[in-house]
mmCIF file with all atom_site columns, C-alpha atoms in Angstrom:
data_model
loop_
_atom_site.group_PDB
_atom_site.id
_atom_site.type_symbol
_atom_site.label_atom_id
_atom_site.label_alt_id
_atom_site.label_comp_id
_atom_site.label_asym_id
_atom_site.label_entity_id
_atom_site.label_seq_id
_atom_site.pdbx_PDB_ins_code
_atom_site.Cartn_x
_atom_site.Cartn_y
_atom_site.Cartn_z
_atom_site.occupancy
_atom_site.B_iso_or_equiv
_atom_site.pdbx_formal_charge
_atom_site.auth_seq_id
_atom_site.auth_comp_id
_atom_site.auth_asym_id
_atom_site.auth_atom_id
_atom_site.pdbx_PDB_model_num
ATOM 1   C CA . GLN A 1 1   ? 86.189  73.021  109.483 1.00 0.00 ? 1   GLN A CA 1
ATOM 2   C CA . VAL A 1 2   ? 88.109  76.134  108.649 1.00 0.00 ? 2   VAL A CA 1
ATOM 3   C CA . GLU A 1 3   ? 88.424  76.860  104.943 1.00 0.00 ? 3   GLU A CA 1
ATOM 4   C CA . LEU A 1 4   ? 89.928  79.814  103.153 1.00 0.00 ? 4   LEU A CA 1
ATOM 5   C CA . VAL A 1 5   ? 89.548  80.389  99.438  1.00 0.00 ? 5   VAL A CA 1
ATOM 6   C CA . GLU A 1 6   ? 91.418  83.015  97.552  1.00 0.00 ? 6   GLU A CA 1
ATOM 7   C CA . SER A 1 7   ? 90.425  84.425  94.212  1.00 0.00 ? 7   SER A CA 1
ATOM 8   C CA . GLY A 1 8   ? 91.257  87.277  91.861  1.00 0.00 ? 8   GLY A CA 1
ATOM 9   C CA . GLY A 1 9   ? 94.802  86.668  90.805  1.00 0.00 ? 9   GLY A CA 1
ATOM 10  C CA . GLY A 1 10  ? 96.097  86.968  87.310  1.00 0.00 ? 10  GLY A CA 1
ATOM 11  C CA . LEU A 1 11  ? 98.459  88.811  84.972  1.00 0.00 ? 11  LEU A CA 1
ATOM 12  C CA . ALA A 1 12  ? 98.960  92.543  85.317  1.00 0.00 ? 12  ALA A CA 1
ATOM 13  C CA . GLN A 1 13  ? 101.279 95.090  83.809  1.00 0.00 ? 13  GLN A CA 1
ATOM 14  C CA . PRO A 1 14  ? 103.582 97.231  85.918  1.00 0.00 ? 14  PRO A CA 1
ATOM 15  C CA . GLY A 1 15  ? 101.674 100.053 87.420  1.00 0.00 ? 15  GLY A CA 1
ATOM 16  C CA . ALA A 1 16  ? 98.318  98.348  87.102  1.00 0.00 ? 16  ALA A CA 1
ATOM 17  C CA . SER A 1 17  ? 95.940  97.249  89.892  1.00 0.00 ? 17  SER A CA 1
ATOM 18  C CA . LEU A 1 18  ? 94.493  93.973  90.956  1.00 0.00 ? 18  LEU A CA 1
ATOM 19  C CA . LYS A 1 19  ? 92.186  92.918  93.784  1.00 0.00 ? 19  LYS A CA 1
ATOM 20  C CA . LEU A 1 20  ? 92.366  89.646  95.600  1.00 0.00 ? 20  LEU A CA 1
ATOM 21  C CA . SER A 1 21  ? 89.594  88.188  97.793  1.00 0.00 ? 21  SER A CA 1
ATOM 22  C CA . CYS A 1 22  ? 89.514  85.548  100.440 1.00 0.00 ? 22  CYS A CA 1
ATOM 23  C CA . LYS A 1 23  ? 86.392  83.848  101.571 1.00 0.00 ? 23  LYS A CA 1
ATOM 24  C CA . ALA A 1 24  ? 86.420  82.252  104.959 1.00 0.00 ? 24  ALA A CA 1
ATOM 25  C CA . ARG A 1 25  ? 84.234  79.454  106.310 1.00 0.00 ? 25  ARG A CA 1
ATOM 26  C CA . GLY A 1 26  ? 84.150  77.606  109.631 1.00 0.00 ? 26  GLY A CA 1
ATOM 27  C CA . ILE A 1 27  ? 85.051  80.513  111.921 1.00 0.00 ? 27  ILE A CA 1
ATOM 28  C CA . ASN A 1 28  ? 83.193  83.365  113.574 1.00 0.00 ? 28  ASN A CA 1
ATOM 29  C CA . PHE A 1 29  ? 84.815  85.614  111.036 1.00 0.00 ? 29  PHE A CA 1
ATOM 30  C CA . ARG A 1 30  ? 84.333  88.989  112.683 1.00 0.00 ? 30  ARG A CA 1
ATOM 31  C CA . LEU A 1 31  ? 86.482  87.802  115.661 1.00 0.00 ? 31  LEU A CA 1
ATOM 32  C CA . TYR A 1 32  ? 89.490  86.799  113.630 1.00 0.00 ? 32  TYR A CA 1
ATOM 33  C CA . GLU A 1 33  ? 92.490  88.660  112.366 1.00 0.00 ? 33  GLU A CA 1
ATOM 34  C CA . MET A 1 34  ? 93.055  87.867  108.685 1.00 0.00 ? 34  MET A CA 1
ATOM 35  C CA . THR A 1 35  ? 96.515  87.994  107.234 1.00 0.00 ? 35  THR A CA 1
ATOM 36  C CA . TRP A 1 36  ? 97.798  88.083  103.656 1.00 0.00 ? 36  TRP A CA 1
ATOM 37  C CA . TYR A 1 37  ? 101.150 86.450  102.731 1.00 0.00 ? 37  TYR A CA 1
ATOM 38  C CA . ARG A 1 38  ? 102.942 85.980  99.500  1.00 0.00 ? 38  ARG A CA 1
ATOM 39  C CA . GLN A 1 39  ? 105.589 83.652  98.124  1.00 0.00 ? 39  GLN A CA 1
ATOM 40  C CA . ALA A 1 40  ? 107.700 84.632  95.185  1.00 0.00 ? 40  ALA A CA 1
ATOM 41  C CA . PRO A 1 41  ? 109.529 81.944  93.111  1.00 0.00 ? 41  PRO A CA 1
ATOM 42  C CA . GLY A 1 42  ? 112.513 80.683  94.978  1.00 0.00 ? 42  GLY A CA 1
ATOM 43  C CA . LYS A 1 43  ? 111.786 82.701  98.102  1.00 0.00 ? 43  LYS A CA 1
ATOM 44  C CA . GLU A 1 44  ? 110.203 82.073  101.466 1.00 0.00 ? 44  GLU A CA 1
ATOM 45  C CA . ARG A 1 45  ? 106.694 83.036  102.277 1.00 0.00 ? 45  ARG A CA 1
ATOM 46  C CA . GLU A 1 46  ? 106.522 86.593  103.498 1.00 0.00 ? 46  GLU A CA 1
ATOM 47  C CA . LEU A 1 47  ? 103.933 88.677  105.322 1.00 0.00 ? 47  LEU A CA 1
ATOM 48  C CA . VAL A 1 48  ? 102.077 91.316  103.282 1.00 0.00 ? 48  VAL A CA 1
ATOM 49  C CA . GLY A 1 49  ? 99.679  92.690  105.868 1.00 0.00 ? 49  GLY A CA 1
ATOM 50  C CA . SER A 1 50  ? 96.797  91.966  108.172 1.00 0.00 ? 50  SER A CA 1
ATOM 51  C CA . ILE A 1 51  ? 93.413  93.202  109.350 1.00 0.00 ? 51  ILE A CA 1
ATOM 52  C CA . LYS A 1 52  ? 91.835  92.747  112.732 1.00 0.00 ? 52  LYS A CA 1
ATOM 53  C CA . GLY A 1 53  ? 88.212  92.089  113.298 1.00 0.00 ? 53  GLY A CA 1
ATOM 54  C CA . GLY A 1 54  ? 87.570  95.691  114.021 1.00 0.00 ? 54  GLY A CA 1
ATOM 55  C CA . GLY A 1 55  ? 89.360  96.837  110.866 1.00 0.00 ? 55  GLY A CA 1
ATOM 56  C CA . GLU A 1 56  ? 92.790  97.881  112.096 1.00 0.00 ? 56  GLU A CA 1
ATOM 57  C CA . THR A 1 57  ? 95.366  97.171  109.434 1.00 0.00 ? 57  THR A CA 1
ATOM 58  C CA . ASN A 1 58  ? 99.101  96.655  109.360 1.00 0.00 ? 58  ASN A CA 1
ATOM 59  C CA . TYR A 1 59  ? 101.388 96.379  106.275 1.00 0.00 ? 59  TYR A CA 1
ATOM 60  C CA . VAL A 1 60  ? 105.013 95.595  105.533 1.00 0.00 ? 60  VAL A CA 1
ATOM 61  C CA . ASP A 1 61  ? 106.976 98.551  104.344 1.00 0.00 ? 61  ASP A CA 1
ATOM 62  C CA . SER A 1 62  ? 107.329 97.266  100.791 1.00 0.00 ? 62  SER A CA 1
ATOM 63  C CA . VAL A 1 63  ? 103.526 97.539  100.189 1.00 0.00 ? 63  VAL A CA 1
ATOM 64  C CA . LYS A 1 64  ? 102.565 100.526 102.282 1.00 0.00 ? 64  LYS A CA 1
ATOM 65  C CA . GLY A 1 65  ? 100.790 103.198 100.260 1.00 0.00 ? 65  GLY A CA 1
ATOM 66  C CA . ARG A 1 66  ? 100.123 100.689 97.445  1.00 0.00 ? 66  ARG A CA 1
ATOM 67  C CA . PHE A 1 67  ? 98.167  97.825  99.006  1.00 0.00 ? 67  PHE A CA 1
ATOM 68  C CA . THR A 1 68  ? 94.975  98.090  101.049 1.00 0.00 ? 68  THR A CA 1
ATOM 69  C CA . ILE A 1 69  ? 93.389  95.328  103.056 1.00 0.00 ? 69  ILE A CA 1
ATOM 70  C CA . SER A 1 70  ? 89.701  95.456  103.899 1.00 0.00 ? 70  SER A CA 1
ATOM 71  C CA . ARG A 1 71  ? 87.083  93.096  105.204 1.00 0.00 ? 71  ARG A CA 1
ATOM 72  C CA . ASP A 1 72  ? 83.376  92.462  105.102 1.00 0.00 ? 72  ASP A CA 1
ATOM 73  C CA . ASN A 1 73  ? 82.315  90.694  108.252 1.00 0.00 ? 73  ASN A CA 1
ATOM 74  C CA . VAL A 1 74  ? 78.854  89.911  106.842 1.00 0.00 ? 74  VAL A CA 1
ATOM 75  C CA . ARG A 1 75  ? 80.162  88.265  103.744 1.00 0.00 ? 75  ARG A CA 1
ATOM 76  C CA . ARG A 1 76  ? 83.128  86.766  105.636 1.00 0.00 ? 76  ARG A CA 1
ATOM 77  C CA . THR A 1 77  ? 85.566  88.087  103.136 1.00 0.00 ? 77  THR A CA 1
ATOM 78  C CA . THR A 1 78  ? 88.774  89.967  103.191 1.00 0.00 ? 78  THR A CA 1
ATOM 79  C CA . ASP A 1 79  ? 90.172  91.839  100.126 1.00 0.00 ? 79  ASP A CA 1
ATOM 80  C CA . LEU A 1 80  ? 93.671  92.790  99.158  1.00 0.00 ? 80  LEU A CA 1
ATOM 81  C CA . GLN A 1 81  ? 93.552  95.735  96.788  1.00 0.00 ? 81  GLN A CA 1
ATOM 82  C CA . MET A 1 82  ? 96.908  96.128  95.099  1.00 0.00 ? 82  MET A CA 1
ATOM 83  C CA . THR A 1 83  ? 97.827  99.230  93.087  1.00 0.00 ? 83  THR A CA 1
ATOM 84  C CA . THR A 1 84  ? 100.965 100.476 91.351  1.00 0.00 ? 84  THR A CA 1
ATOM 85  C CA . LEU A 1 85  ? 102.061 96.863  90.955  1.00 0.00 ? 85  LEU A CA 1
ATOM 86  C CA . ARG A 1 86  ? 105.748 96.112  90.428  1.00 0.00 ? 86  ARG A CA 1
ATOM 87  C CA . SER A 1 87  ? 107.478 93.091  88.996  1.00 0.00 ? 87  SER A CA 1
ATOM 88  C CA . GLU A 1 88  ? 108.678 92.211  92.471  1.00 0.00 ? 88  GLU A CA 1
ATOM 89  C CA . ASP A 1 89  ? 105.026 91.792  93.527  1.00 0.00 ? 89  ASP A CA 1
ATOM 90  C CA . THR A 1 90  ? 104.896 88.625  91.456  1.00 0.00 ? 90  THR A CA 1
ATOM 91  C CA . ALA A 1 91  ? 104.084 85.811  93.788  1.00 0.00 ? 91  ALA A CA 1
ATOM 92  C CA . VAL A 1 92  ? 101.415 83.384  94.989  1.00 0.00 ? 92  VAL A CA 1
ATOM 93  C CA . TYR A 1 93  ? 99.312  85.202  97.504  1.00 0.00 ? 93  TYR A CA 1
ATOM 94  C CA . PHE A 1 94  ? 97.827  83.383  100.428 1.00 0.00 ? 94  PHE A CA 1
ATOM 95  C CA . CYS A 1 95  ? 95.133  84.159  102.954 1.00 0.00 ? 95  CYS A CA 1
ATOM 96  C CA . ASN A 1 96  ? 95.734  83.071  106.524 1.00 0.00 ? 96  ASN A CA 1
ATOM 97  C CA . THR A 1 97  ? 94.134  82.975  109.908 1.00 0.00 ? 97  THR A CA 1
ATOM 98  C CA . ARG A 1 98  ? 94.838  81.329  113.211 1.00 0.00 ? 98  ARG A CA 1
ATOM 99  C CA . HIS A 1 99  ? 92.228  79.226  114.908 1.00 0.00 ? 99  HIS A CA 1
ATOM 100 C CA . GLN A 1 100 ? 92.511  77.242  118.135 1.00 0.00 ? 100 GLN A CA 1
ATOM 101 C CA . GLY A 1 101 ? 96.338  77.503  117.962 1.00 0.00 ? 101 GLY A CA 1
ATOM 102 C CA . ARG A 1 102 ? 96.614  76.410  114.380 1.00 0.00 ? 102 ARG A CA 1
ATOM 103 C CA . ASN A 1 103 ? 97.468  78.313  111.232 1.00 0.00 ? 103 ASN A CA 1
ATOM 104 C CA . PHE A 1 104 ? 95.019  77.824  108.332 1.00 0.00 ? 104 PHE A CA 1
ATOM 105 C CA . TRP A 1 105 ? 95.933  78.760  104.808 1.00 0.00 ? 105 TRP A CA 1
ATOM 106 C CA . GLY A 1 106 ? 94.075  79.014  101.520 1.00 0.00 ? 106 GLY A CA 1
ATOM 107 C CA . ARG A 1 107 ? 95.625  77.327  98.431  1.00 0.00 ? 107 ARG A CA 1
ATOM 108 C CA . GLY A 1 108 ? 96.823  80.687  97.132  1.00 0.00 ? 108 GLY A CA 1
ATOM 109 C CA . THR A 1 109 ? 96.257  82.710  93.928  1.00 0.00 ? 109 THR A CA 1
ATOM 110 C CA . GLN A 1 110 ? 98.982  83.635  91.499  1.00 0.00 ? 110 GLN A CA 1
ATOM 111 C CA . VAL A 1 111 ? 99.725  87.195  90.722  1.00 0.00 ? 111 VAL A CA 1
ATOM 112 C CA . THR A 1 112 ? 102.166 87.889  87.873  1.00 0.00 ? 112 THR A CA 1
ATOM 113 C CA . VAL A 1 113 ? 103.298 91.374  87.104  1.00 0.00 ? 113 VAL A CA 1
ATOM 114 C CA . SER A 1 114 ? 104.932 91.656  83.690  1.00 0.00 ? 114 SER A CA 1
ATOM 115 C CA . SER A 1 115 ? 104.819 93.813  80.586  1.00 0.00 ? 115 SER A CA 1
#
């Protein structure tokens, strides 16, 4: 059974940094692209970025240069390092992967950016 568990959210001031982590179970992790999404209050869930098994990353324009996605294929984790946080980064952040034609999601972790 595929399971994704996010951690590391919390409250941060504008300009600060936070790191989120996602632990995966039930998949041969190194073979899977891992994706981060976020959902702000009253808005649809949106893509943040992704990392392929070999480490290639992609980001949406709004986080380029501020967010970095990494992975540890031994520990089966992917991290989202967020820097220079803005109020508009406030959202629930979700980890995602696709397995056997289905999307799997974690429960999400709340990130609130406020002074």
